XYZ file of C-alpha atoms in Angstrom:
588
model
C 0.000 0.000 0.000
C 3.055 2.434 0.822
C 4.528 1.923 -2.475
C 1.745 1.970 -4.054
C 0.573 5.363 -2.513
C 4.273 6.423 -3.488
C 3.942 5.663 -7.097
C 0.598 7.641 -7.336
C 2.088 10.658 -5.351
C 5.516 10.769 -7.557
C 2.559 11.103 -10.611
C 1.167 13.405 -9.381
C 4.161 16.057 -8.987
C 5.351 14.741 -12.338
C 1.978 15.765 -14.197
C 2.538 18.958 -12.095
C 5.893 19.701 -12.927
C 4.330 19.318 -16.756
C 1.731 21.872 -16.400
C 3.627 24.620 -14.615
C 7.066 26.070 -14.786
C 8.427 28.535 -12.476
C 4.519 28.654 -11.327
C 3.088 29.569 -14.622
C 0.455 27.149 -16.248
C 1.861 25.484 -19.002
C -1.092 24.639 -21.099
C -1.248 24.203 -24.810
C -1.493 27.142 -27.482
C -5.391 25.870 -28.125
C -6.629 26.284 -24.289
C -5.281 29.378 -24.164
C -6.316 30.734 -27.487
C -9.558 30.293 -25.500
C -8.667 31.384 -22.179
C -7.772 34.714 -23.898
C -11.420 34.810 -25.333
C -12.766 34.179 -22.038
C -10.221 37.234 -20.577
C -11.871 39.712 -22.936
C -15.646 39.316 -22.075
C -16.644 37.026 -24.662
C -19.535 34.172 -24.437
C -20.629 33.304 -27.747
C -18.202 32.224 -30.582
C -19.788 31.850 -34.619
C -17.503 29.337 -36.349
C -17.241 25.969 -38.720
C -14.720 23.470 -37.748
C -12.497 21.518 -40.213
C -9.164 19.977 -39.481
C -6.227 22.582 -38.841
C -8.575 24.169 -36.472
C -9.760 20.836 -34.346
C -7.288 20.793 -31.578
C -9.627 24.403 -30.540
C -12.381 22.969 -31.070
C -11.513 19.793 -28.963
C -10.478 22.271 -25.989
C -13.841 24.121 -26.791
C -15.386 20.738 -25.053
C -13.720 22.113 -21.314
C -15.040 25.328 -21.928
C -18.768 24.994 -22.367
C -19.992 26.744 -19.151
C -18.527 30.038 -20.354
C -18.106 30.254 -23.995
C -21.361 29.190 -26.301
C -20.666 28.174 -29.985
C -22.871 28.536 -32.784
C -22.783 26.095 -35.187
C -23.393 28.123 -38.650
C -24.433 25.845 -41.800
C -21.480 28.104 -43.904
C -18.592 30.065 -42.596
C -20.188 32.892 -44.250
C -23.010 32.695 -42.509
C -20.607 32.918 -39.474
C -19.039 36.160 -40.545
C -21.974 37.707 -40.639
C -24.080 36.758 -37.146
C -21.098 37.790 -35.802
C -21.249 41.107 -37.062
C -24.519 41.507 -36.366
C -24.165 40.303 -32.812
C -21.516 43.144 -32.549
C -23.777 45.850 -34.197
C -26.645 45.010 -31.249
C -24.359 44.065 -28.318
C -21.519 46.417 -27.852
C -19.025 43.718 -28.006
C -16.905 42.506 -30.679
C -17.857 39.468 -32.709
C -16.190 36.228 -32.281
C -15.555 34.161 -35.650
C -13.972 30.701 -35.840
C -13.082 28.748 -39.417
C -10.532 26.558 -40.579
C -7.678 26.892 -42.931
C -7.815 26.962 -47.083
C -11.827 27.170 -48.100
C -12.828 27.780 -44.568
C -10.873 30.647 -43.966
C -11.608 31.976 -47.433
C -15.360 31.469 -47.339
C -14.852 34.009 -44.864
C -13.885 36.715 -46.884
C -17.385 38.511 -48.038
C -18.287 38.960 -43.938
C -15.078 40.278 -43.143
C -15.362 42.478 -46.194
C -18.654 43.251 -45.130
C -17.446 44.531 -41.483
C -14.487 46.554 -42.319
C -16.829 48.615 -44.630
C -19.220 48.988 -41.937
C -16.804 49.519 -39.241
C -17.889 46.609 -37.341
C -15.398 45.214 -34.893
C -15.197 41.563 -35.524
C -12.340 38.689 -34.446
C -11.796 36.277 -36.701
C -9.646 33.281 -35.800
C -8.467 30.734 -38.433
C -6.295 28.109 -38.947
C -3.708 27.580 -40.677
C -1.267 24.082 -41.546
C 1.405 23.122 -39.530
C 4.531 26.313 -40.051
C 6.767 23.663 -41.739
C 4.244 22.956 -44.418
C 3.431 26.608 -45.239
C 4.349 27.403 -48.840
C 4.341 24.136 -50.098
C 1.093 24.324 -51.531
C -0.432 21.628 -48.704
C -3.888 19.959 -48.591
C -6.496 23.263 -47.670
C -3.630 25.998 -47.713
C -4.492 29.356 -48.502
C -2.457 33.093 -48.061
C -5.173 34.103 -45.972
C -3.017 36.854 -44.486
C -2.575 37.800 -48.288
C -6.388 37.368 -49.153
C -7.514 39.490 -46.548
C -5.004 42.113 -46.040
C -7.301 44.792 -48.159
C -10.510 44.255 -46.148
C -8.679 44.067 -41.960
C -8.193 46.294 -40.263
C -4.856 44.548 -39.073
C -3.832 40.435 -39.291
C -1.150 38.315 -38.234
C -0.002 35.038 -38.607
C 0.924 33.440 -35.479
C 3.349 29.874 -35.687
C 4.744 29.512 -32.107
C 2.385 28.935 -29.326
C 3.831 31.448 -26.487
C 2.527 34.608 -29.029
C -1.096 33.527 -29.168
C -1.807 35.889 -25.694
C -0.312 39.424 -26.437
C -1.594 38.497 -30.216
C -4.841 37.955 -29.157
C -4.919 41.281 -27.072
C -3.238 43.463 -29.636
C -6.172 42.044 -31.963
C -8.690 42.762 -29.983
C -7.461 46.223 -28.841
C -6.896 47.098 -32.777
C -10.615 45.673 -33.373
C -12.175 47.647 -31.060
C -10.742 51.368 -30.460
C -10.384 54.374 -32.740
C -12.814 53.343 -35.858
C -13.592 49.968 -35.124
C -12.978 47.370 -37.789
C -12.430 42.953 -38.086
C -9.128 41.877 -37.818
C -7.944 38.354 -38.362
C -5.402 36.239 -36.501
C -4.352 32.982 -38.410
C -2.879 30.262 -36.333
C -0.890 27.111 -37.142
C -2.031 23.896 -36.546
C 1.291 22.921 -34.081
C 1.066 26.336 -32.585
C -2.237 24.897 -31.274
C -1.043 22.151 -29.883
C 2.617 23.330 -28.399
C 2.553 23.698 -24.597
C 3.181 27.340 -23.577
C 3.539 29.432 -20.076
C 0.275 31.347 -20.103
C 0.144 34.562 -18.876
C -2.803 37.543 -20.036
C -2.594 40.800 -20.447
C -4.769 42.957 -21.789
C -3.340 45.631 -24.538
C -3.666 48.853 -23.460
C -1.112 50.624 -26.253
C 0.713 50.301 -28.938
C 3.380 52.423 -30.295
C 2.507 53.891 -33.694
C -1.144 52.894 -32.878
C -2.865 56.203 -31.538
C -6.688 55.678 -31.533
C -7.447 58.223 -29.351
C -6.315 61.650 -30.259
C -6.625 64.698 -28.008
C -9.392 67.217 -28.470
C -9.064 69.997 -31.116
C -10.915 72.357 -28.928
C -10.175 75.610 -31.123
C -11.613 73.912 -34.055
C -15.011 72.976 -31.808
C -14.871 76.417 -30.974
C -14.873 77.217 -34.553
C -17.824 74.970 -35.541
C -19.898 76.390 -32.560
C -18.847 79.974 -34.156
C -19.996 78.621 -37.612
C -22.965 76.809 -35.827
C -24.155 79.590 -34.224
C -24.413 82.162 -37.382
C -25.849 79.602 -39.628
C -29.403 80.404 -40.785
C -30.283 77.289 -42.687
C -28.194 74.196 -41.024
C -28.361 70.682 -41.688
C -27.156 67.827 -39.330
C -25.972 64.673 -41.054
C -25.676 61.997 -38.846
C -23.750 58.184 -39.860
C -22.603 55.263 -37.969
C -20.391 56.950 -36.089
C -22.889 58.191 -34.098
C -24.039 54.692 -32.957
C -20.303 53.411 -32.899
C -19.697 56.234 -29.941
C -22.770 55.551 -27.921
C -23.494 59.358 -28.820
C -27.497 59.237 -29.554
C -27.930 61.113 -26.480
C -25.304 63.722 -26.961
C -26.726 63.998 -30.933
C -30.360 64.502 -29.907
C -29.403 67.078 -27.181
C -27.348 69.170 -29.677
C -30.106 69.247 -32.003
C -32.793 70.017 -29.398
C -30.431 73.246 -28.169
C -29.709 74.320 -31.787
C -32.780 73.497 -33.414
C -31.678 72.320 -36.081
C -32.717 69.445 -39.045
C -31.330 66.055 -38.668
C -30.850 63.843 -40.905
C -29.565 60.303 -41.207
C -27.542 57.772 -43.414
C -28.412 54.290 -43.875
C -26.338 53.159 -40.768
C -26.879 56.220 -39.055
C -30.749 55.450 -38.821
C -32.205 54.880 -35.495
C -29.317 56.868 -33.881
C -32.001 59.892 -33.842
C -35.660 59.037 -33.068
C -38.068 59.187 -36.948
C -40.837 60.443 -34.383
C -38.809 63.468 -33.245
C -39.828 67.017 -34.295
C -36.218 67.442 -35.782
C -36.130 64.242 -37.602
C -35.551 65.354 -41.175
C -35.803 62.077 -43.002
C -33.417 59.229 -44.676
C -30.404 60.415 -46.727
C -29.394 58.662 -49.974
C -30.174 57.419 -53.424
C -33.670 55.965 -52.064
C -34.109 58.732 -49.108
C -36.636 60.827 -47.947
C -37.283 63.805 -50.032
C -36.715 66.222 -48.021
C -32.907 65.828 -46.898
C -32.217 64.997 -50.589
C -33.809 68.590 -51.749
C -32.554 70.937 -49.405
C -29.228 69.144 -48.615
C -28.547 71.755 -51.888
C -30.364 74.675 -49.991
C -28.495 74.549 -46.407
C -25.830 77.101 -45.495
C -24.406 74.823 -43.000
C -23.941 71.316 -43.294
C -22.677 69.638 -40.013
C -21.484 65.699 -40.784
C -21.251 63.926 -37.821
C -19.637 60.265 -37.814
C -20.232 59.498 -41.752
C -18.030 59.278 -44.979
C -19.773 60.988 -47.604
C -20.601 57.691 -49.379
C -21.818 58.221 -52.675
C -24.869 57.037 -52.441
C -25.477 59.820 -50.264
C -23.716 62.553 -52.271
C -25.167 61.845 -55.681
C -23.023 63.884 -58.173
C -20.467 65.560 -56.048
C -19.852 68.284 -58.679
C -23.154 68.932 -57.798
C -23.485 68.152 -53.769
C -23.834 71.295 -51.528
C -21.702 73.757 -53.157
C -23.482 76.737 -51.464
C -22.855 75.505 -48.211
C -19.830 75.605 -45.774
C -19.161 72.112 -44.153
C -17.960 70.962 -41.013
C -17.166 67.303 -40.797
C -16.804 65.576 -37.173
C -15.064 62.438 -37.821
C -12.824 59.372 -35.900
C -10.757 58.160 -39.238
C -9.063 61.281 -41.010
C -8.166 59.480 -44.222
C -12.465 59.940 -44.269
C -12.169 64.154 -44.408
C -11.709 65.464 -47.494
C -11.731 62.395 -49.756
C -14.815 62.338 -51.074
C -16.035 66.286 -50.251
C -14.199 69.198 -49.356
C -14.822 70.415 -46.248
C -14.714 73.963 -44.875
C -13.403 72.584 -40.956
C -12.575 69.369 -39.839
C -12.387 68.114 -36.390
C -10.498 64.763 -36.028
C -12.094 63.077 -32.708
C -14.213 60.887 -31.311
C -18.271 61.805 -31.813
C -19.365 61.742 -28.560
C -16.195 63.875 -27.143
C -16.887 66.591 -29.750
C -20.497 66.852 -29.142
C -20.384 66.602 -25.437
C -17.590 69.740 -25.988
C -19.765 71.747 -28.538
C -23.362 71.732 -26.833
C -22.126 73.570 -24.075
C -20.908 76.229 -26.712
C -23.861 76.640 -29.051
C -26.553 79.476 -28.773
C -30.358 78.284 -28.105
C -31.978 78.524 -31.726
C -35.003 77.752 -33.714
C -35.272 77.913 -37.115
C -39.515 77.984 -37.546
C -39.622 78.429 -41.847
C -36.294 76.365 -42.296
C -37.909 73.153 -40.696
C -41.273 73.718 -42.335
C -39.669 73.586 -45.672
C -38.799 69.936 -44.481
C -42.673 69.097 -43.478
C -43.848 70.440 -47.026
C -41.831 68.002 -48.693
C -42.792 65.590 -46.538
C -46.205 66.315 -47.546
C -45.423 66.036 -51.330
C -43.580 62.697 -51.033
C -46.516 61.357 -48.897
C -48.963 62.704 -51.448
C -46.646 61.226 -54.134
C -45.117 58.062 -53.163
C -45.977 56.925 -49.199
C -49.777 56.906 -49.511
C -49.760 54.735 -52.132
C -47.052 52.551 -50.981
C -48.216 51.923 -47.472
C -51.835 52.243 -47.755
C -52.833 50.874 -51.421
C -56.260 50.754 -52.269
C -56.213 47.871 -54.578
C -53.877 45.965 -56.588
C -50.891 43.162 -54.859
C -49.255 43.982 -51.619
C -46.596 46.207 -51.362
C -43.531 46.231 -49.480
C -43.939 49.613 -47.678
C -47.234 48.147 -46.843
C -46.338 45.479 -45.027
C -43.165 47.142 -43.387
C -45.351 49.973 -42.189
C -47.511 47.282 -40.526
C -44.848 45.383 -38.886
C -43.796 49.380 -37.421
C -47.388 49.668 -36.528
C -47.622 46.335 -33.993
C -44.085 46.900 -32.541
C -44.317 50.571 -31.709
C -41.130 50.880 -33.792
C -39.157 49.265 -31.204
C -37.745 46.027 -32.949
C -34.506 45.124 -33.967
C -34.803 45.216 -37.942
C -32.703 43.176 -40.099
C -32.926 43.392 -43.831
C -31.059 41.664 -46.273
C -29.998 43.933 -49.489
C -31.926 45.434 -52.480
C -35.286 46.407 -52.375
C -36.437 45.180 -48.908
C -33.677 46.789 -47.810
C -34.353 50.551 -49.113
C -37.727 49.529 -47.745
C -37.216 49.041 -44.891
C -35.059 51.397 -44.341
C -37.747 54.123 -45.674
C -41.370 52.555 -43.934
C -40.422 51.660 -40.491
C -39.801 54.275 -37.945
C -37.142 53.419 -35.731
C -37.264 54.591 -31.910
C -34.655 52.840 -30.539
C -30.789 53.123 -30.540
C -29.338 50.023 -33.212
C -32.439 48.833 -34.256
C -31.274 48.678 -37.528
C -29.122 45.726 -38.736
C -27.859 46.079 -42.610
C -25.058 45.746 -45.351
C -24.079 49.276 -46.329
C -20.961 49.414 -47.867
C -20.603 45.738 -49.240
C -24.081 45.399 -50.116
C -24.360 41.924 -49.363
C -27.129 39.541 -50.445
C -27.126 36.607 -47.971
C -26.535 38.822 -45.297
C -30.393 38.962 -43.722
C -31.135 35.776 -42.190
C -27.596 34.643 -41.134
C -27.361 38.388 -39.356
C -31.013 37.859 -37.727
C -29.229 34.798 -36.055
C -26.635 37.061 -35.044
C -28.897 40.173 -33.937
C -30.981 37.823 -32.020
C -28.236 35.982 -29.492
C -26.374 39.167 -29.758
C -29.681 41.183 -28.055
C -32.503 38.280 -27.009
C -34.623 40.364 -25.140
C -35.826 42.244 -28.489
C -37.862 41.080 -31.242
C -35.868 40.457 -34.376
C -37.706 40.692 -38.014
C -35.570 40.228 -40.769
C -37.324 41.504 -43.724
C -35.650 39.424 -46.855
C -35.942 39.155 -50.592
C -36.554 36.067 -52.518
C -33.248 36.377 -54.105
C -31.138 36.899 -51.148
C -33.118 34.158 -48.951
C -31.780 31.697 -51.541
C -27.800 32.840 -50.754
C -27.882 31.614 -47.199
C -30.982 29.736 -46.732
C -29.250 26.770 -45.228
C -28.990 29.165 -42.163
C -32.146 27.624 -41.498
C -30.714 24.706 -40.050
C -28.810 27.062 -37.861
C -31.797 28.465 -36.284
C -33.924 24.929 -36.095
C -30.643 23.545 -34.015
C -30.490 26.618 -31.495
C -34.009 27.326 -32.012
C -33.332 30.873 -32.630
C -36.709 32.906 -32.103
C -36.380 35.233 -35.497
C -39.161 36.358 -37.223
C -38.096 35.930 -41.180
C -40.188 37.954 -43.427
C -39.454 36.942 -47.034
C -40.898 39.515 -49.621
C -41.576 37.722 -52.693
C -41.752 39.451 -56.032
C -40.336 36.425 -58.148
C -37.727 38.817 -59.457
C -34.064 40.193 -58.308
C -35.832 43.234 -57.636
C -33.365 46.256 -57.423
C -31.762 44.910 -60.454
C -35.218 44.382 -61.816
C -35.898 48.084 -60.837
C -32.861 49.153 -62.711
C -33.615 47.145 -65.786
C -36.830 48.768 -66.322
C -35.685 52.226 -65.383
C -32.589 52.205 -67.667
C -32.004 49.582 -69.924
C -35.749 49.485 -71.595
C -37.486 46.607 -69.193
C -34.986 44.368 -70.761
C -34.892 41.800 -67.760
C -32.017 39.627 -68.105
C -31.460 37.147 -65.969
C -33.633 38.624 -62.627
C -36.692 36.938 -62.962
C -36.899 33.424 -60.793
C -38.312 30.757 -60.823
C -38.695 29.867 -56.846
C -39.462 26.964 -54.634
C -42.021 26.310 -51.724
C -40.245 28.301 -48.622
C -42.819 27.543 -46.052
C -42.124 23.501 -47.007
C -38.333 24.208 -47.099
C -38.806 25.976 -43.624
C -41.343 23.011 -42.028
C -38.300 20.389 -42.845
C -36.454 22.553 -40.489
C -39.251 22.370 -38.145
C -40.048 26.103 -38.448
C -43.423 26.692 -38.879
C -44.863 29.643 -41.589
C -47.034 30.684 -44.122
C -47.918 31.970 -47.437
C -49.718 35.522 -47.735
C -50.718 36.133 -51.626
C -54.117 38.475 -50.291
C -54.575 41.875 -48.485
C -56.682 40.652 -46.524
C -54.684 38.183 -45.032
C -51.738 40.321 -44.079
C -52.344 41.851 -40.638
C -53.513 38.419 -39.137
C -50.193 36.924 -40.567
C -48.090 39.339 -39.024
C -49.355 39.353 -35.782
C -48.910 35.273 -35.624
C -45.757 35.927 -36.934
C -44.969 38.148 -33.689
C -46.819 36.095 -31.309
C -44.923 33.154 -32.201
C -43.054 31.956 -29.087
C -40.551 30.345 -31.420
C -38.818 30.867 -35.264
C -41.699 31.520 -37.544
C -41.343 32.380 -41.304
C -43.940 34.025 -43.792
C -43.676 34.096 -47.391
C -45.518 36.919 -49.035
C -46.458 37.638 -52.036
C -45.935 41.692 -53.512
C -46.103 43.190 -56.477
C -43.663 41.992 -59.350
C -42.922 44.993 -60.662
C -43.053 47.607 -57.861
C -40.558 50.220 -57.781
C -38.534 51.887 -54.743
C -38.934 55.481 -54.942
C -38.109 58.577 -54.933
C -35.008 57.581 -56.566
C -31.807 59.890 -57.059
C -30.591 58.324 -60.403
C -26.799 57.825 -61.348
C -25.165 61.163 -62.182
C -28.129 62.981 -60.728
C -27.667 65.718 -58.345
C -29.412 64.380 -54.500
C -31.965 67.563 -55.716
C -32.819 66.116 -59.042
C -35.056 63.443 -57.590
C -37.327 61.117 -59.392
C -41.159 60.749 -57.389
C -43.085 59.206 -59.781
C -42.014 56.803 -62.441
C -43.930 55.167 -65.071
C -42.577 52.281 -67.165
């Protein structure tokens, strides 16, 4: 018994001597790959396993209690919940995939996020460091591949650098504007035995994210601000990216002046305000479009001049003198010259400048706005969300989902028509309520994100209003949701066409439709063998009743409903067109 209780002691400092040295854990590159996960705050991981990445996912086993996986049906799919869940949480995504195919299957959500300034992790795998550059079974430059659409990657081959990587990449991710980045790890770097120690990165040298207040040039603006006598607020992402919808809606309330938001900017300023100007862009609001060419003063406040928003630039706001409040200077002056820039963080500058701005109104500048409000409800909304006759219409049903949820869902949209839609019909209330591709475009991205939006914020209701086109990209994300029973509510607008491109075809190239109408299957019997129940809607009079199931549903639910073929999204600023030269009505 002595020697036997001998043996079983001198095992037991041996396997101790293994996993420590000098009192520091030795533990394999794998574990604490994960360890460094659970260091920064994270819980839920989107991934797709394959082989060079299985000794993490093997360690994922010991982990369960604190990190959650999702299980995506396509590592694109992954990219993109994980954005999403970023865009409604606060916290960085957390994407997993394996080396060659799955690490390059990544590449349209990782695009995706560094156009939206999304901050997103990606880990992937890579062979073993002897085999790289020989061309081995699923190798792939992924540094290479991605490089144009990080924000920073690395390659990491020895196990001890997987900590102070993993911080760097999730300090680079997440400060100044945010943005993915991707870490690639070797296979034997997972499974070396390091001595783990975490810190979290606080600095690094030539990396300044944070750059001190330009207070003269705030009290410039407020100078400019205060003398203006037709002002215009444009407000982006950045506003949202801050945490500055308080800060933006104060401003405007002292100044009285017009805001107006970009596609990623909406719901960081309330549609039911007084101030609320409209939507910006090629299928915006009226309103901001017009007299975007009438202000004195345009203020842009965490957005990049996209061109969608600008129209012709030749033509954009020449009359008026611009100030543009902005994180990321290579975004001042590229697209539009600006009058004075201020290089900082939103929420800084605003919470600087309201103290410095004179108490305003501006009565006959902001009932310009409400008249042409009036003409592009006369012209285009009436019709659109309250038709008399003829098929459903999109705004029609989007205006109805607004209508039972107070505005106070978590939209996702996919990209195209249902997306400028959406966009135009439901009036957001609610800080991030609005989950979209901007810069990318992406079709695929709606349900995969709803997946996303949903674990990333589950005390909301999610809709995810989705062509018939872009349903088809990622529809095997349907297995996703049956497996974690994911409670989205999937709204598939049907027109039997690739409807923006459809739109386009009739507008400009003579109703020649080439290759955009399809042919589709059943969706409600795809979404039953995925044990999600749904229905089709092809009459009026069966829409409200559908919609409210659809929200009452404890679970997934999925309706599939028919609109009109060949509706249009308007007003429309066409290509080359000045954002005044907008088109209301259309005939084809």
């Amino acid at each position: 018994m002595n020697t036997d209780l001998e043996t079983d002691m001198k095992k037991e400092k041996a396997t101790a001597e293994e996993t420590s040295f000098n009192g520091v854990e030795q533990i394999t590159g794998a574990d604490a790959l994960l360890r460094c996960l659970i260091e920064e705050g994270v819980d839920t991981i989107f991934g797709y396993p394959g082989g060079a990445i299985m000794p993490v996912y093997d360690k994922l086993l010991d982990y369960e209690d604190k990190l959650k996986h999702i299980l995506t049906r396509h590592e694109q799919g992954a990219a993109h919940a994980a954005q999403a869940y970023a865009m409604v949480s606060g916290k960085p995504g957390i994407c997993f995939a394996t080396s060659g195919p799955g690490a390059t299957n990544l590449i349209t959500g990782i695009a995706n996020a560094y156009l939206d300034s999304v901050p997103v992790v990606f880990i992937t795998a890579q062979v073993v460091s002897t085999l790289i550059g020989t061309d081995a079974f699923q190798e792939t430059d992924i540094l290479g591949v991605s490089m144009p659409v990080t924000k920073w990657n690395c390659q990491v081959k020895k196990a001890q650098d997987i900590p102070d990587t993993i911080a760097k990449a999730f300090y680079i991710a997440t400060t100044g504007r945010p943005g993915p980045v991707l870490v690639d790890i070797t296979k034997d770097a997972q499974n070396e035995k390091l001595s783990y120690k975490y810190k979290k990165c606080t600095y690094l040298r030539s990396y300044n994210p944070h750059i001190p207040l330009h207070t003269r040039a705030i009290e410039s603006a407020a100078i400019m601000i205060n003398h203006a006598e037709r002002p215009l607020i444009l407000a982006g992402h950045g506003v949202l990216i801050s945490g500055a919808e308080k800060e933006l809606r104060e401003f405007a309330e002292k100044t009285g002046i017009p805001v107006a938001v970009t596609l990623l900017g909406i719901s960081s300023f309330s549609s039911g305000h007084r101030l609320y100007a409209g939507f910006l862009g090629m299928h915006g609001n009226y309103g901001p479009n017009m007299l975007t060419n009438e202000a004195d003063l345009i203020i842009a406040i965490g957005m990049r001049f996209d061109d969608r928003v600008t129209g012709n630039l030749k033509k954009y706001a020449i009359q008026a003198r611009i100030i543009h409040i902005e994180i990321d200077e290579a975004e001042i002056n590229k697209n539009v010259q600006v009058d004075l820039e201020i290089h900082n963080d939103v929420k800084e500058v605003l919470s600087h400048l309201i103290p410095l701005v004179e108490k305003k109104t501006y009565e006959s500048w902001i009932r310009e706005f409400r008249i042409c409000d009036k003409i592009e409800f006369e012209k285009v909304i009436k019709s659109e969300t309250k038709p008399d006759s003829g098929d459903i219409r999109m705004g029609e049903v989007i205006n109805l989902v607004s209508e039972l949820t107070g505005g106070d869902a978590v939209i996702v949209t996919d990209v195209g028509q249902n997306q400028m839609a959406a966009a135009r019909y439901f009036r957001f209330t609610t800080p991030n309520s609005l989950v979209t591709s901007g810069g990318m475009g992406t079709m695929g991205f709606g349900l995969p994100a709803s997946i996303g939006a949903k674990i990333g914020n589950p005390g909301r209701q999610v809709v995810a209003f989705i062509g018939d086109g872009g349903f088809q990209m990622t529809i095997q994300e349907l297995g996703t949701i049956m497996q974690y029973k994911v409670p989205v509510k999937i709204i598939i607008l049907n027109n039997g066409y690739l409807g923006m491109v459809r739109q386009w075809q009739d507008m400009f190239f003579n109703k020649r439709y080439a290759s955009t109408k399809l042919e589709n299957p059943d969706f409600v019997a795809i979404a039953a063998g995925y044990s999600i129940p749904g229905q089709k809607v092809n009459e009026r009079s069966e829409l409200k009743k559908s919609l409210i199931d659809l929200l009452k549903s404890e679970g997934p639910y999925l309706l599939d409903i028919k609109i009109d073929k060949e509706g249009n999204v308007l007003p429309m600023v066409e290509p080359g067109a000045s954002v005044s030269e907008v088109t209301l009505n259309y005939k084809s």
